[in-house]
Amino acid sequence: MDYLFVFLFVCLGVAMVLGGILASYLLAPRNPTTVKQSPYECGEETIGSSSINFNVAYYLFAILFLVFDVEAAFLFPWAVVLRELGIIGLIEVVMFVLVLVVGLVYAWKKGVLEWES
C-alpha cells in the first residue's frame, strides 16, 4: 500500500508526457517549406561548413568540473551528520575523497587540465 501512491505518480507523469507528445503531434501545423527546412544560424547565411571539430579538452574539463561539483554536494550532508556517523563516517568520506584525488591526479598526468590551442 505504501508504494501505491508512488506508482500512481509515476503513471500520472508518464501519462502527462505521452499526452503532451500526442497533443503536439495532433495539433501542430504541418506545412514544411524550403525556408523552414534550412538550418537556422541567427538569421545569417552560413559561411563555410557548419560542422567543425571542437577540442575535446573543453568537454573533459567540464566533466571534471561536474565531478568535483557533485563531490561538494555530497560533502554537505555528510558534514551535517558527522557527529552521528562517528569514525566510520569519517573513514568513508576520506576514502571517497581519496578516490576523487586519484582521479584528479590521473587527469592531471594525462594533461586534461592544460589549455593548449
Tab-separated table of C-alpha atoms in Angstrom:
chain	number	residue	atom	x	y	z
A	1	MET	CA	0.000	0.000	0.000
A	2	ASP	CA	2.934	2.348	0.656
A	3	TYR	CA	4.076	2.185	-2.944
A	4	LEU	CA	0.617	2.709	-4.418
A	5	PHE	CA	0.997	6.497	-4.390
A	6	VAL	CA	4.464	6.282	-5.937
A	7	PHE	CA	3.091	4.038	-8.673
A	8	LEU	CA	0.192	6.439	-9.267
A	9	PHE	CA	2.547	9.437	-9.516
A	10	VAL	CA	4.770	7.578	-11.984
A	11	CYS	CA	1.744	6.621	-14.076
A	12	LEU	CA	0.468	10.198	-13.938
A	13	GLY	CA	3.868	11.548	-15.009
A	14	VAL	CA	4.120	9.115	-17.924
A	15	ALA	CA	0.537	9.928	-18.965
A	16	MET	CA	1.264	13.667	-18.913
A	17	VAL	CA	4.410	13.272	-21.023
A	18	LEU	CA	2.715	10.997	-23.543
A	19	GLY	CA	-0.348	13.278	-23.578
A	20	GLY	CA	1.838	16.283	-24.372
A	21	ILE	CA	3.600	14.441	-27.183
A	22	LEU	CA	0.278	13.233	-28.608
A	23	ALA	CA	-1.273	16.722	-28.388
A	24	SER	CA	1.761	18.209	-30.126
A	25	TYR	CA	1.536	15.613	-32.874
A	26	LEU	CA	-2.198	16.147	-33.402
A	27	LEU	CA	-2.346	19.948	-33.106
A	28	ALA	CA	0.920	21.108	-34.696
A	29	PRO	CA	0.625	22.594	-38.197
A	30	ARG	CA	2.436	20.699	-40.944
A	31	ASN	CA	3.449	22.940	-43.835
A	32	PRO	CA	7.193	22.492	-44.458
A	33	THR	CA	8.802	24.891	-46.901
A	34	THR	CA	12.391	25.221	-48.079
A	35	VAL	CA	12.932	28.151	-45.715
A	36	LYS	CA	11.614	26.181	-42.732
A	37	GLN	CA	13.756	23.178	-43.628
A	38	SER	CA	17.002	25.179	-43.842
A	39	PRO	CA	19.326	25.344	-40.817
A	40	TYR	CA	18.878	28.474	-38.730
A	41	GLU	CA	22.027	30.386	-37.799
A	42	CYS	CA	20.804	33.579	-36.105
A	43	GLY	CA	19.287	34.830	-39.329
A	44	GLU	CA	22.626	34.834	-41.156
A	45	GLU	CA	23.674	32.689	-44.052
A	46	THR	CA	26.315	30.185	-43.071
A	47	ILE	CA	29.871	30.751	-44.235
A	48	GLY	CA	31.733	27.532	-44.838
A	49	SER	CA	30.877	24.264	-43.164
A	50	SER	CA	28.543	24.318	-40.164
A	51	SER	CA	30.118	21.220	-38.662
A	52	ILE	CA	33.519	21.985	-37.189
A	53	ASN	CA	35.569	19.972	-34.722
A	54	PHE	CA	35.828	21.237	-31.164
A	55	ASN	CA	38.721	20.470	-28.897
A	56	VAL	CA	37.809	17.559	-26.616
A	57	ALA	CA	39.705	19.206	-23.746
A	58	TYR	CA	36.790	21.599	-23.204
A	59	TYR	CA	34.400	18.694	-22.643
A	60	LEU	CA	36.834	16.843	-20.392
A	61	PHE	CA	37.366	19.960	-18.308
A	62	ALA	CA	33.601	20.404	-17.991
A	63	ILE	CA	33.158	16.774	-16.907
A	64	LEU	CA	35.876	17.183	-14.281
A	65	PHE	CA	34.148	20.311	-13.024
A	66	LEU	CA	30.872	18.414	-12.707
A	67	VAL	CA	32.538	15.557	-10.838
A	68	PHE	CA	34.037	17.869	-8.240
A	69	ASP	CA	30.883	19.947	-8.050
A	70	VAL	CA	28.878	16.824	-7.256
A	71	GLU	CA	31.549	15.879	-4.718
A	72	ALA	CA	30.929	19.154	-2.916
A	73	ALA	CA	27.185	18.477	-2.983
A	74	PHE	CA	27.785	15.088	-1.330
A	75	LEU	CA	30.068	16.543	1.334
A	76	PHE	CA	27.473	18.985	2.714
A	77	PRO	CA	25.030	16.330	4.027
A	78	TRP	CA	27.965	14.345	5.383
A	79	ALA	CA	29.196	17.376	7.316
A	80	VAL	CA	25.758	17.870	8.864
A	81	VAL	CA	25.599	14.337	10.308
A	82	LEU	CA	29.308	13.867	11.048
A	83	ARG	CA	28.832	13.559	14.818
A	84	GLU	CA	26.195	10.844	14.351
A	85	LEU	CA	28.341	8.841	11.913
A	86	GLY	CA	31.422	8.771	14.093
A	87	ILE	CA	34.771	7.405	12.969
A	88	ILE	CA	33.225	5.071	10.369
A	89	GLY	CA	31.658	8.034	8.577
A	90	LEU	CA	34.971	9.869	8.651
A	91	ILE	CA	36.811	6.871	7.174
A	92	GLU	CA	34.202	6.513	4.428
A	93	VAL	CA	34.416	10.158	3.380
A	94	VAL	CA	38.228	10.046	3.426
A	95	MET	CA	38.072	7.049	1.066
A	96	PHE	CA	35.571	8.944	-1.123
A	97	VAL	CA	37.825	11.986	-1.344
A	98	LEU	CA	40.893	9.812	-1.982
A	99	VAL	CA	39.202	8.191	-4.972
A	100	LEU	CA	38.456	11.654	-6.352
A	101	VAL	CA	42.026	12.806	-5.709
A	102	VAL	CA	43.347	9.760	-7.577
A	103	GLY	CA	41.061	10.707	-10.484
A	104	LEU	CA	42.299	14.300	-10.377
A	105	VAL	CA	45.945	13.196	-10.362
A	106	TYR	CA	45.230	10.869	-13.297
A	107	ALA	CA	43.579	13.685	-15.255
A	108	TRP	CA	46.465	15.999	-14.408
A	109	LYS	CA	49.041	13.450	-15.610
A	110	LYS	CA	47.073	12.929	-18.839
A	111	GLY	CA	47.134	16.686	-19.491
A	112	VAL	CA	43.385	17.232	-19.316
A	113	LEU	CA	43.864	20.408	-17.288
A	114	GLU	CA	46.226	22.000	-19.834
A	115	TRP	CA	44.767	24.698	-22.096
A	116	GLU	CA	46.675	24.114	-25.315
A	117	SER	CA	45.236	25.529	-28.501
